[in-house]
mmCIF file of C-alpha atoms and ligand atoms in Angstrom:
data_model
loop_
_atom_site.group_PDB
_atom_site.id
_atom_site.type_symbol
_atom_site.label_atom_id
_atom_site.label_comp_id
_atom_site.label_asym_id
_atom_site.label_seq_id
_atom_site.Cartn_x
_atom_site.Cartn_y
_atom_site.Cartn_z
ATOM 1 C CA UNK A 67 -10.878 -9.958 32.225
ATOM 2 C CA UNK A 68 -12.336 -10.235 28.737
ATOM 3 C CA UNK A 69 -9.755 -9.888 26.017
ATOM 4 C CA UNK A 70 -9.954 -6.740 23.898
ATOM 5 C CA UNK A 71 -9.237 -6.326 20.203
ATOM 6 C CA UNK A 72 -8.866 -3.044 18.319
ATOM 7 C CA UNK A 73 -10.188 -3.184 14.764
ATOM 8 C CA UNK A 74 -9.194 -0.883 11.902
ATOM 9 C CA UNK A 75 -12.712 0.248 11.015
ATOM 10 C CA UNK A 76 -13.727 1.905 7.743
ATOM 11 C CA UNK A 77 -17.468 2.075 8.297
ATOM 12 C CA UNK A 78 -18.080 -0.233 5.324
ATOM 13 C CA UNK A 79 -19.863 -3.585 5.230
ATOM 14 C CA UNK A 80 -16.884 -5.869 5.815
ATOM 15 C CA UNK A 81 -15.428 -4.158 8.848
ATOM 16 C CA UNK A 82 -18.899 -3.508 10.293
ATOM 17 C CA UNK A 83 -19.631 -7.212 10.193
ATOM 18 C CA UNK A 84 -16.105 -7.961 11.432
ATOM 19 C CA UNK A 85 -16.990 -6.375 14.788
ATOM 20 C CA UNK A 86 -19.552 -9.047 15.632
ATOM 21 C CA UNK A 87 -17.778 -11.769 13.689
ATOM 22 C CA UNK A 88 -14.564 -11.348 15.695
ATOM 23 C CA UNK A 89 -16.602 -11.195 18.887
ATOM 24 C CA UNK A 90 -18.346 -14.506 18.118
ATOM 25 C CA UNK A 91 -15.152 -16.247 16.968
ATOM 26 C CA UNK A 92 -12.898 -15.133 19.805
ATOM 27 C CA UNK A 93 -15.126 -14.038 22.678
ATOM 28 C CA UNK A 94 -13.198 -10.760 22.791
ATOM 29 C CA UNK A 95 -14.578 -7.242 23.077
ATOM 30 C CA UNK A 96 -14.039 -5.176 19.939
ATOM 31 C CA UNK A 97 -13.000 -1.530 19.852
ATOM 32 C CA UNK A 98 -13.474 0.124 16.465
ATOM 33 C CA UNK A 99 -10.753 2.515 15.324
ATOM 34 C CA UNK A 100 -11.618 4.919 12.499
ATOM 35 C CA UNK A 101 -8.945 7.235 11.137
ATOM 36 C CA UNK A 102 -9.647 10.163 8.838
ATOM 37 C CA UNK A 103 -6.855 10.398 6.249
ATOM 38 C CA UNK A 104 -8.840 12.750 4.042
ATOM 39 C CA UNK A 105 -10.922 10.050 2.380
ATOM 40 C CA UNK A 106 -14.041 12.212 2.399
ATOM 41 C CA UNK A 107 -17.496 10.670 2.650
ATOM 42 C CA UNK A 108 -19.196 10.130 5.980
ATOM 43 C CA UNK A 109 -18.343 12.068 9.115
ATOM 44 C CA UNK A 110 -16.341 10.434 11.875
ATOM 45 C CA UNK A 111 -19.370 10.810 14.145
ATOM 46 C CA UNK A 112 -21.589 8.815 11.754
ATOM 47 C CA UNK A 113 -18.925 6.137 11.577
ATOM 48 C CA UNK A 114 -18.564 6.065 15.365
ATOM 49 C CA UNK A 115 -22.312 5.592 15.807
ATOM 50 C CA UNK A 116 -22.370 2.773 13.267
ATOM 51 C CA UNK A 117 -19.473 1.005 14.997
ATOM 52 C CA UNK A 118 -21.321 1.147 18.306
ATOM 53 C CA UNK A 119 -24.535 0.039 16.564
ATOM 54 C CA UNK A 120 -22.677 -2.967 15.197
ATOM 55 C CA UNK A 121 -21.574 -4.036 18.657
ATOM 56 C CA UNK A 122 -18.246 -2.303 19.297
ATOM 57 C CA UNK A 123 -17.748 -1.662 23.037
ATOM 58 C CA UNK A 124 -15.863 1.539 22.268
ATOM 59 C CA UNK A 125 -15.138 3.624 19.188
ATOM 60 C CA UNK A 126 -11.884 5.556 18.759
ATOM 61 C CA UNK A 127 -12.074 8.106 15.978
ATOM 62 C CA UNK A 128 -9.215 10.370 14.934
ATOM 63 C CA UNK A 129 -8.948 13.170 12.423
ATOM 64 C CA UNK A 130 -5.444 12.441 11.164
ATOM 65 C CA UNK A 131 -5.769 14.341 7.900
ATOM 66 C CA UNK A 132 -3.165 17.007 8.736
ATOM 67 C CA UNK A 133 -0.887 14.435 10.325
ATOM 68 C CA UNK A 134 -1.206 12.293 7.202
ATOM 69 C CA UNK A 135 -0.474 15.209 4.878
ATOM 70 C CA UNK A 136 2.462 16.551 6.935
ATOM 71 C CA UNK A 137 4.203 13.355 7.962
ATOM 72 C CA UNK A 138 3.323 10.885 5.201
ATOM 73 C CA UNK A 139 2.388 12.718 1.990
ATOM 74 C CA UNK A 140 5.180 15.297 2.303
ATOM 75 C CA UNK A 141 7.972 12.713 2.663
ATOM 76 C CA UNK A 142 6.503 10.960 -0.411
ATOM 77 C CA UNK A 143 6.551 14.280 -2.277
ATOM 78 C CA UNK A 144 10.144 15.023 -1.263
ATOM 79 C CA UNK A 145 11.079 11.555 -2.553
ATOM 80 C CA UNK A 146 9.046 12.096 -5.784
ATOM 81 C CA UNK A 147 7.769 8.661 -4.821
ATOM 82 C CA UNK A 148 6.318 6.684 -7.723
ATOM 83 C CA UNK A 149 6.411 2.912 -7.310
ATOM 84 C CA UNK A 150 7.446 1.306 -10.599
ATOM 85 C CA UNK A 151 7.575 4.800 -12.018
ATOM 86 C CA UNK A 152 3.781 5.164 -11.888
ATOM 87 C CA UNK A 153 2.047 4.724 -8.554
ATOM 88 C CA UNK A 154 2.210 7.542 -5.976
ATOM 89 C CA UNK A 155 1.813 5.096 -3.044
ATOM 90 C CA UNK A 156 -1.686 6.258 -2.097
ATOM 91 C CA UNK A 157 -2.644 3.255 0.054
ATOM 92 C CA UNK A 158 0.913 2.379 1.043
ATOM 93 C CA UNK A 159 1.518 5.650 2.912
ATOM 94 C CA UNK A 160 -1.857 5.598 4.677
ATOM 95 C CA UNK A 161 -1.266 2.274 6.453
ATOM 96 C CA UNK A 162 1.545 3.474 8.721
ATOM 97 C CA UNK A 163 -0.509 6.406 10.052
ATOM 98 C CA UNK A 164 -3.464 4.095 10.688
ATOM 99 C CA UNK A 165 -1.084 1.685 12.438
ATOM 100 C CA UNK A 166 0.073 4.493 14.759
ATOM 101 C CA UNK A 167 -3.509 5.140 15.807
ATOM 102 C CA UNK A 168 -4.287 1.426 16.168
ATOM 103 C CA UNK A 169 -1.360 1.006 18.553
ATOM 104 C CA UNK A 170 -2.354 4.160 20.433
ATOM 105 C CA UNK A 171 -5.933 2.880 20.772
ATOM 106 C CA UNK A 172 -4.707 -0.560 21.855
ATOM 107 C CA UNK A 173 -2.741 1.090 24.672
ATOM 108 C CA UNK A 174 -5.607 3.366 25.661
ATOM 109 C CA UNK A 175 -8.154 0.561 25.845
ATOM 110 C CA UNK A 176 -5.910 -2.248 27.042
ATOM 111 C CA UNK A 177 -6.203 -4.392 23.921
ATOM 112 C CA UNK A 178 -3.869 -7.307 23.209
ATOM 113 C CA UNK A 179 -4.706 -7.787 19.541
ATOM 114 C CA UNK A 180 -5.110 -5.657 16.441
ATOM 115 C CA UNK A 181 -7.515 -6.651 13.654
ATOM 116 C CA UNK A 182 -7.799 -5.368 10.093
ATOM 117 C CA UNK A 183 -10.074 -6.090 7.149
ATOM 118 C CA UNK A 184 -7.461 -7.053 4.556
ATOM 119 C CA UNK A 185 -7.457 -10.225 2.513
ATOM 120 C CA UNK A 186 -4.531 -12.642 2.424
ATOM 121 C CA UNK A 187 -3.571 -11.681 -1.136
ATOM 122 C CA UNK A 188 -2.605 -8.039 -0.907
ATOM 123 C CA UNK A 189 0.068 -5.662 0.297
ATOM 124 C CA UNK A 190 -2.009 -3.981 2.961
ATOM 125 C CA UNK A 191 -2.059 -6.968 5.343
ATOM 126 C CA UNK A 192 1.748 -6.855 5.248
ATOM 127 C CA UNK A 193 1.887 -3.101 5.835
ATOM 128 C CA UNK A 194 -0.512 -3.299 8.791
ATOM 129 C CA UNK A 195 1.131 -6.256 10.456
ATOM 130 C CA UNK A 196 4.757 -5.273 9.893
ATOM 131 C CA UNK A 197 3.868 -1.831 11.257
ATOM 132 C CA UNK A 198 2.115 -3.317 14.295
ATOM 133 C CA UNK A 199 5.031 -5.668 14.949
ATOM 134 C CA UNK A 200 7.403 -2.722 14.897
ATOM 135 C CA UNK A 201 5.422 -0.230 16.991
ATOM 136 C CA UNK A 202 3.766 -2.747 19.320
ATOM 137 C CA UNK A 203 5.840 -5.929 19.372
ATOM 138 C CA UNK A 204 3.663 -7.421 22.127
ATOM 139 C CA UNK A 205 0.459 -7.056 20.083
ATOM 140 C CA UNK A 206 -1.025 -9.922 18.086
ATOM 141 C CA UNK A 207 -2.679 -9.482 14.682
ATOM 142 C CA UNK A 208 -5.790 -11.029 13.249
ATOM 143 C CA UNK A 209 -7.542 -10.544 9.895
ATOM 144 C CA UNK A 210 -11.125 -11.900 9.889
ATOM 145 C CA UNK A 211 -11.347 -12.100 6.088
ATOM 146 C CA UNK A 212 -8.102 -14.066 5.920
ATOM 147 C CA UNK A 213 -8.104 -15.916 9.269
ATOM 148 C CA UNK A 214 -11.774 -16.281 10.220
ATOM 149 C CA UNK A 215 -13.290 -17.105 6.815
ATOM 150 C CA UNK A 216 -15.335 -13.913 6.578
ATOM 151 C CA UNK A 217 -16.404 -13.882 2.922
ATOM 152 C CA UNK A 218 -18.565 -11.234 1.236
ATOM 153 C CA UNK A 219 -21.615 -13.539 1.109
ATOM 154 C CA UNK A 220 -21.268 -14.451 4.763
ATOM 155 C CA UNK A 221 -20.872 -10.783 5.643
ATOM 156 C CA UNK A 222 -24.157 -9.907 3.920
ATOM 157 C CA UNK A 223 -25.966 -12.834 5.558
ATOM 158 C CA UNK A 224 -24.552 -11.921 8.978
ATOM 159 C CA UNK A 225 -25.512 -8.250 8.662
ATOM 160 C CA UNK A 226 -29.065 -9.155 7.647
ATOM 161 C CA UNK A 227 -29.490 -11.821 10.306
ATOM 162 C CA UNK A 228 -28.310 -9.494 13.094
ATOM 163 C CA UNK A 229 -30.029 -6.437 11.634
ATOM 164 C CA UNK A 230 -26.822 -4.409 11.634
ATOM 165 C CA UNK A 231 -27.180 -0.720 10.755
ATOM 166 C CA UNK A 232 -25.327 -1.096 7.469
ATOM 167 C CA UNK A 233 -26.400 -1.236 3.844
ATOM 168 C CA UNK A 234 -26.027 -4.724 2.321
ATOM 169 C CA UNK A 235 -27.717 -4.240 -1.015
ATOM 170 C CA UNK A 236 -25.460 -1.627 -2.602
ATOM 171 C CA UNK A 237 -23.306 -3.755 -4.855
ATOM 172 C CA UNK A 238 -20.081 -2.077 -5.821
ATOM 173 C CA UNK A 239 -18.088 -4.432 -8.017
ATOM 174 C CA UNK A 240 -14.834 -2.626 -7.208
ATOM 175 C CA UNK A 241 -12.519 -2.578 -4.250
ATOM 176 C CA UNK A 242 -11.742 1.061 -3.504
ATOM 177 C CA UNK A 243 -9.288 2.688 -1.150
ATOM 178 C CA UNK A 244 -9.002 6.441 -0.989
ATOM 179 C CA UNK A 245 -7.462 9.288 0.949
ATOM 180 C CA UNK A 246 -6.334 12.830 0.265
ATOM 181 C CA UNK A 247 -3.228 11.635 -1.653
ATOM 182 C CA UNK A 248 -5.384 9.714 -4.149
ATOM 183 C CA UNK A 249 -7.735 6.888 -4.895
ATOM 184 C CA UNK A 250 -7.185 3.235 -5.861
ATOM 185 C CA UNK A 251 -9.734 1.071 -7.665
ATOM 186 C CA UNK A 252 -9.376 -2.617 -8.437
ATOM 187 C CA UNK A 253 -11.143 -5.952 -9.069
ATOM 188 C CA UNK A 254 -14.244 -6.802 -11.091
ATOM 189 C CA UNK A 255 -14.207 -5.902 -14.747
ATOM 190 C CA UNK A 256 -10.706 -4.425 -14.368
ATOM 191 C CA UNK A 257 -9.175 -7.855 -13.766
ATOM 192 C CA UNK A 258 -9.223 -8.393 -17.532
ATOM 193 C CA UNK A 259 -6.222 -6.178 -18.219
ATOM 194 C CA UNK A 260 -7.336 -5.497 -21.794
ATOM 195 C CA UNK A 261 -10.559 -3.878 -20.552
ATOM 196 C CA UNK A 262 -10.389 -0.100 -20.530
ATOM 197 C CA UNK A 263 -11.750 1.499 -17.364
ATOM 198 C CA UNK A 264 -15.295 2.758 -17.701
ATOM 199 C CA UNK A 265 -16.221 6.341 -16.779
ATOM 200 C CA UNK A 266 -18.002 5.378 -13.556
ATOM 201 C CA UNK A 267 -14.712 4.231 -12.041
ATOM 202 C CA UNK A 268 -13.434 7.762 -11.591
ATOM 203 C CA UNK A 269 -14.335 10.090 -8.785
ATOM 204 C CA UNK A 270 -11.404 12.466 -8.098
ATOM 205 C CA UNK A 271 -10.946 13.389 -11.751
ATOM 206 C CA UNK A 272 -13.189 14.690 -14.535
ATOM 207 C CA UNK A 273 -12.793 13.206 -17.987
ATOM 208 C CA UNK A 274 -9.840 14.952 -19.685
ATOM 209 C CA UNK A 275 -11.383 14.709 -23.162
ATOM 210 C CA UNK A 276 -13.610 17.737 -22.675
ATOM 211 C CA UNK A 277 -11.563 19.917 -20.373
ATOM 212 C CA UNK A 278 -12.553 23.340 -19.149
ATOM 213 C CA UNK A 279 -10.296 26.277 -20.120
ATOM 214 C CA UNK A 280 -6.623 25.801 -19.146
ATOM 215 C CA UNK A 281 -5.887 26.537 -15.514
ATOM 216 C CA UNK A 282 -2.521 28.138 -14.765
ATOM 217 C CA UNK A 283 -1.285 27.695 -11.229
ATOM 218 C CA UNK A 284 1.833 28.833 -9.360
ATOM 219 C CA UNK A 285 3.023 26.602 -6.545
ATOM 220 C CA UNK A 286 5.591 27.960 -4.078
ATOM 221 C CA UNK A 287 7.834 25.553 -2.203
ATOM 222 C CA UNK A 288 10.087 25.913 0.814
ATOM 223 C CA UNK A 289 12.645 23.165 1.350
ATOM 224 C CA UNK A 290 10.590 20.808 -0.810
ATOM 225 C CA UNK A 291 7.229 21.521 0.840
ATOM 226 C CA UNK A 292 4.391 23.444 -0.865
ATOM 227 C CA UNK A 293 3.710 26.603 1.150
ATOM 228 C CA UNK A 294 1.589 28.749 -1.172
ATOM 229 C CA UNK A 295 -0.677 28.406 -4.183
ATOM 230 C CA UNK A 296 -1.057 31.475 -6.393
ATOM 231 C CA UNK A 297 0.479 33.490 -3.588
ATOM 232 C CA UNK A 298 -1.982 32.330 -0.941
ATOM 233 C CA UNK A 299 -0.381 30.552 2.013
ATOM 234 C CA UNK A 300 -1.419 26.913 2.439
ATOM 235 C CA UNK A 301 -0.715 23.990 4.732
ATOM 236 C CA UNK A 302 0.345 20.739 3.050
ATOM 237 C CA UNK A 303 -3.199 19.399 3.470
ATOM 238 C CA UNK A 304 -4.695 22.510 1.882
ATOM 239 C CA UNK A 305 -2.188 22.361 -0.980
ATOM 240 C CA UNK A 306 -3.114 18.755 -1.773
ATOM 241 C CA UNK A 307 -6.849 19.451 -1.513
ATOM 242 C CA UNK A 308 -6.687 22.575 -3.673
ATOM 243 C CA UNK A 309 -4.750 20.731 -6.363
ATOM 244 C CA UNK A 310 -7.034 17.711 -6.129
ATOM 245 C CA UNK A 311 -9.812 20.096 -7.023
ATOM 246 C CA UNK A 312 -8.070 22.088 -9.765
ATOM 247 C CA UNK A 313 -5.989 19.322 -11.357
ATOM 248 C CA UNK A 314 -8.896 16.896 -10.878
ATOM 249 C CA UNK A 315 -11.181 19.188 -12.882
ATOM 250 C CA UNK A 316 -8.683 18.879 -15.758
ATOM 251 C CA UNK A 317 -8.439 15.097 -15.554
ATOM 252 C CA UNK A 318 -4.831 15.199 -14.341
ATOM 253 C CA UNK A 319 -3.450 12.177 -12.488
ATOM 254 C CA UNK A 320 -5.285 9.191 -13.948
ATOM 255 C CA UNK A 321 -3.096 6.105 -13.842
ATOM 256 C CA UNK A 322 -3.839 2.626 -15.192
ATOM 257 C CA UNK A 323 -1.172 0.047 -14.319
ATOM 258 C CA UNK A 324 -0.371 -3.575 -13.686
ATOM 259 C CA UNK A 325 1.916 -3.564 -10.668
ATOM 260 C CA UNK A 326 4.052 -6.058 -8.791
ATOM 261 C CA UNK A 327 2.597 -6.822 -5.392
ATOM 262 C CA UNK A 328 4.893 -7.850 -2.581
ATOM 263 C CA UNK A 329 3.141 -11.229 -2.368
ATOM 264 C CA UNK A 330 4.257 -12.103 -5.904
ATOM 265 C CA UNK A 331 1.072 -11.361 -7.818
ATOM 266 C CA UNK A 332 0.849 -8.907 -10.708
ATOM 267 C CA UNK A 333 -2.349 -6.926 -10.330
ATOM 268 C CA UNK A 334 -4.228 -4.268 -12.249
ATOM 269 C CA UNK A 335 -5.055 -1.036 -10.487
ATOM 270 C CA UNK A 336 -6.584 2.270 -11.528
ATOM 271 C CA UNK A 337 -5.403 5.288 -9.576
ATOM 272 C CA UNK A 338 -6.471 8.883 -9.516
ATOM 273 C CA UNK A 339 -4.113 11.267 -7.813
ATOM 274 C CA UNK A 340 -4.579 14.731 -9.295
ATOM 275 C CA UNK A 341 -3.081 16.699 -6.397
ATOM 276 C CA UNK A 342 -0.236 14.269 -5.790
ATOM 277 C CA UNK A 343 0.753 14.083 -9.454
ATOM 278 C CA UNK A 344 0.597 17.853 -9.953
ATOM 279 C CA UNK A 345 2.705 18.376 -6.827
ATOM 280 C CA UNK A 346 5.258 15.715 -7.722
ATOM 281 C CA UNK A 347 5.626 17.189 -11.212
ATOM 282 C CA UNK A 348 6.111 20.704 -9.855
ATOM 283 C CA UNK A 349 8.480 19.537 -7.123
ATOM 284 C CA UNK A 350 10.623 17.567 -9.557
ATOM 285 C CA UNK A 351 10.935 20.586 -11.828
ATOM 286 C CA UNK A 352 12.002 22.773 -8.921
ATOM 287 C CA UNK A 353 14.629 20.185 -7.980
ATOM 288 C CA UNK A 354 15.874 20.321 -11.556
ATOM 289 C CA UNK A 355 17.063 23.892 -11.007
ATOM 290 C CA UNK A 356 18.027 23.743 -7.323
ATOM 291 C CA UNK A 357 19.690 20.365 -6.774
ATOM 292 C CA UNK A 358 23.249 19.798 -7.966
ATOM 293 C CA UNK A 359 23.620 17.272 -10.796
ATOM 294 C CA UNK A 360 25.307 14.372 -8.984
ATOM 295 C CA UNK A 361 23.102 14.763 -5.928
ATOM 296 C CA UNK A 362 20.038 14.796 -8.197
ATOM 297 C CA UNK A 363 21.085 11.670 -10.086
ATOM 298 C CA UNK A 364 21.747 9.781 -6.902
ATOM 299 C CA UNK A 365 18.526 11.049 -5.346
ATOM 300 C CA UNK A 366 16.496 9.512 -8.183
ATOM 301 C CA UNK A 367 17.871 6.101 -7.212
ATOM 302 C CA UNK A 368 17.225 6.766 -3.536
ATOM 303 C CA UNK A 369 13.668 7.862 -4.301
ATOM 304 C CA UNK A 370 13.028 4.654 -6.189
ATOM 305 C CA UNK A 371 14.366 2.521 -3.354
ATOM 306 C CA UNK A 372 12.351 4.593 -0.867
ATOM 307 C CA UNK A 373 9.205 3.876 -2.899
ATOM 308 C CA UNK A 374 9.890 0.157 -2.941
ATOM 309 C CA UNK A 375 10.471 0.055 0.801
ATOM 310 C CA UNK A 376 7.278 1.966 1.500
ATOM 311 C CA UNK A 377 5.299 -0.133 -0.968
ATOM 312 C CA UNK A 378 6.676 -3.262 0.693
ATOM 313 C CA UNK A 379 5.507 -2.252 4.167
ATOM 314 C CA UNK A 380 8.861 -1.058 5.530
ATOM 315 C CA UNK A 381 7.770 2.450 6.552
ATOM 316 C CA UNK A 382 9.162 2.044 10.070
ATOM 317 C CA UNK A 383 12.389 0.331 8.983
ATOM 318 C CA UNK A 384 15.903 1.649 9.683
ATOM 319 C CA UNK A 385 16.770 1.846 5.978
ATOM 320 C CA UNK A 386 13.700 3.932 5.207
ATOM 321 C CA UNK A 387 14.655 6.266 8.069
ATOM 322 C CA UNK A 388 18.200 6.625 6.739
ATOM 323 C CA UNK A 389 16.946 7.358 3.227
ATOM 324 C CA UNK A 390 14.652 10.028 4.702
ATOM 325 C CA UNK A 391 17.699 11.699 6.205
ATOM 326 C CA UNK A 392 19.413 11.733 2.811
ATOM 327 C CA UNK A 393 16.305 13.023 1.046
ATOM 328 C CA UNK A 394 15.778 15.760 3.644
ATOM 329 C CA UNK A 395 19.341 16.926 3.164
ATOM 330 C CA UNK A 396 18.761 17.259 -0.591
ATOM 331 C CA UNK A 397 15.740 19.509 0.022
ATOM 332 C CA UNK A 398 17.702 22.320 1.670
ATOM 333 C CA UNK A 399 17.585 24.571 -1.416
ATOM 334 C CA UNK A 400 14.360 23.290 -3.000
ATOM 335 C CA UNK A 401 12.705 26.654 -2.485
ATOM 336 C CA UNK A 402 11.001 28.702 -5.157
ATOM 337 C CA UNK A 403 8.029 28.931 -7.492
ATOM 338 C CA UNK A 404 6.816 26.634 -10.236
ATOM 339 C CA UNK A 405 4.198 27.789 -12.686
ATOM 340 C CA UNK A 406 2.256 25.099 -14.479
ATOM 341 C CA UNK A 407 -0.714 24.743 -16.784
ATOM 342 C CA UNK A 408 -3.317 22.149 -15.880
ATOM 343 C CA UNK A 409 -5.218 21.109 -18.974
ATOM 344 C CA UNK A 410 -6.618 18.075 -20.776
ATOM 345 C CA UNK A 411 -5.169 15.489 -18.392
ATOM 346 C CA UNK A 412 -1.731 17.065 -18.209
ATOM 347 C CA UNK A 413 0.166 19.260 -15.786
ATOM 348 C CA UNK A 414 2.864 21.014 -17.782
ATOM 349 C CA UNK A 415 5.417 23.283 -16.195
ATOM 350 C CA UNK A 416 6.088 26.500 -18.112
ATOM 351 C CA UNK A 417 8.036 28.637 -15.659
ATOM 352 C CA UNK A 418 10.295 28.396 -12.639
ATOM 353 C CA UNK A 419 12.136 30.820 -10.365
ATOM 354 C CA UNK A 420 14.199 30.446 -7.239
ATOM 355 C CA UNK A 421 16.615 32.475 -5.121
ATOM 356 C CA UNK A 422 18.582 29.260 -4.607
ATOM 357 C CA UNK A 423 18.642 28.221 -8.261
ATOM 358 C CA UNK A 424 21.786 26.775 -9.855
ATOM 359 C CA UNK A 425 20.664 27.895 -13.284
ATOM 360 C CA UNK A 426 23.213 30.467 -14.441
ATOM 361 C CA UNK A 427 21.957 32.550 -17.333
ATOM 362 C CA UNK A 428 25.451 33.770 -18.204
ATOM 363 C CA UNK A 429 26.731 30.216 -18.492
ATOM 364 C CA UNK A 430 23.725 28.970 -20.440
ATOM 365 C CA UNK A 431 23.178 31.785 -22.902
ATOM 366 C CA UNK A 432 24.131 31.640 -26.583
ATOM 367 C CA UNK A 433 23.744 35.413 -26.772
ATOM 368 C CA UNK A 434 26.061 38.179 -25.640
ATOM 369 C CA UNK A 435 26.973 37.981 -22.002
ATOM 370 C CA UNK A 436 28.197 34.424 -22.373
ATOM 371 C CA UNK A 437 30.805 33.732 -19.683
ATOM 372 C CA UNK A 438 31.419 30.101 -20.620
ATOM 373 C CA UNK A 439 34.900 29.554 -22.085
ATOM 374 C CA UNK A 440 34.255 27.125 -24.949
ATOM 375 C CA UNK A 441 37.973 26.450 -25.457
ATOM 376 C CA UNK A 442 37.919 24.361 -22.242
ATOM 377 C CA UNK A 443 35.594 21.825 -23.869
ATOM 378 C CA UNK A 444 38.187 20.245 -26.213
ATOM 379 C CA UNK A 445 40.565 19.103 -23.481
ATOM 380 C CA UNK A 446 37.676 18.004 -21.279
ATOM 381 C CA UNK A 447 36.260 15.781 -24.022
ATOM 382 C CA UNK A 448 39.683 14.297 -24.752
ATOM 383 C CA UNK A 449 40.119 13.175 -21.154
ATOM 384 C CA UNK A 450 36.481 12.202 -20.637
ATOM 385 C CA UNK A 451 36.659 9.757 -23.543
ATOM 386 C CA UNK A 452 40.181 8.528 -22.812
ATOM 387 C CA UNK A 453 39.303 5.399 -20.860
ATOM 388 C CA UNK A 454 36.822 4.102 -23.453
ATOM 389 C CA UNK A 455 39.242 5.026 -26.268
ATOM 390 C CA UNK A 456 42.061 2.986 -24.708
ATOM 391 C CA UNK A 457 39.699 0.025 -24.265
ATOM 392 C CA UNK A 458 38.488 0.257 -27.840
ATOM 393 C CA UNK A 459 42.113 0.264 -29.043
ATOM 394 C CA UNK A 460 42.609 -2.964 -27.118
ATOM 395 C CA UNK A 461 39.457 -4.487 -28.728
ATOM 396 C CA UNK A 462 40.761 -3.742 -32.220
ATOM 397 C CA UNK A 463 44.205 -5.142 -31.355
ATOM 398 C CA UNK A 464 42.776 -8.399 -29.952
ATOM 399 C CA UNK A 465 40.286 -8.858 -32.794
ATOM 400 C CA UNK A 466 43.109 -8.491 -35.342
ATOM 401 C CA UNK A 467 45.077 -11.431 -33.905
HETATM 402 N N1 LIG B 291 -2.332 -1.713 -5.027
HETATM 403 C C1 LIG B 291 -2.282 -0.625 -4.118
HETATM 404 C C2 LIG B 291 -1.271 -0.881 -3.049
HETATM 405 O O1 LIG B 291 -0.982 -2.006 -2.766
HETATM 406 C C3 LIG B 291 -3.630 -0.283 -3.544
HETATM 407 C C4 LIG B 291 -4.212 -1.307 -2.614
HETATM 408 C C5 LIG B 291 -5.608 -1.036 -2.148
HETATM 409 N N2 LIG B 291 -6.458 -0.916 -3.282
HETATM 410 C C6 LIG B 291 -7.750 -1.136 -3.347
HETATM 411 N N3 LIG B 291 -8.308 -0.846 -4.447
HETATM 412 N N4 LIG B 291 -8.423 -1.633 -2.366
HETATM 413 O O2 LIG B 291 -0.764 0.041 -2.464
#
């Protein structure tokens, strides 16, 4: 029987050519797998037809946008996940859901190998292949760009020679990856890290310099998950989309960073994640009133480690699963409303309320009604500083000798 390979298919030039390229190099039949993670653009049907037109024997298309929002974006939100304090893991969280569908398609169509369009220099090859190894240990992996010398020039020549139904003339100098959680743009002019991004780079966000009137929004959460916007019930996917639109219109969520790739390279990336950044900001502020101090401090460390694991392709790892259990436990009381103003590139919280809040007005107030006994503070401070005071006494004693 002819060997079968499932290919992670985007509908773009490289993966369209990869269908025939893999076929010629390996003699295998190629099944294209296209997964909708809310990237917008062409319909799955258009993409399916193109895959078949480019020589795929079958096309598996899946609308995974709700699955992606519920099971990938929401855990990232609960973790307040920002790799290196900046990057909301846009591409990193999409790979595991695509991997799930690749493995499912491989089983359905009896494939032995999974192919993807990544280069040998990035994080995504690692995320795909570590994920495949974990969910389908018997499956092999192949990357035509990395393993079968499929360069851009060869891809264009191949598409023209075979008359593939794909545009070869549109020259986009950037490498772009996008989904509902955000958009990542790299390469080209951006590789000089002193170059400021030009306006044409952005798509999810309007320029914040000339913002429309301020937009005030109230986001309601239940156990860390957004459930309503301005009182209207929403699913996680709807919440992200609505905030992509409203925060995007205000230029919220533009990020320009040089980040540490897993493969040891520092690389420049421009991100736009208006919905994700507005949600993370609101969620963090709700945690500030609902999560106990020590739990909150520890959670920040856990969230950072979670982000590194996910960035590094360890979505399906035992440690990541254990950290999820911790994070979920912290979300028990993260229920309530956050009001924020979206304006001029910023999302600024100006009100919060929660039935499960730990904010105690009577303890906090400087006005009448104060229930805090200030006389307790003196003894507390004495003991709190005792250890350092004893050590400092020792320092003075030793230095004097
Ligand atoms: N640097 C990001 C990551 O590793 C995004 C990678 C994909 N970016 C792109 N522009 N193609 O998660």
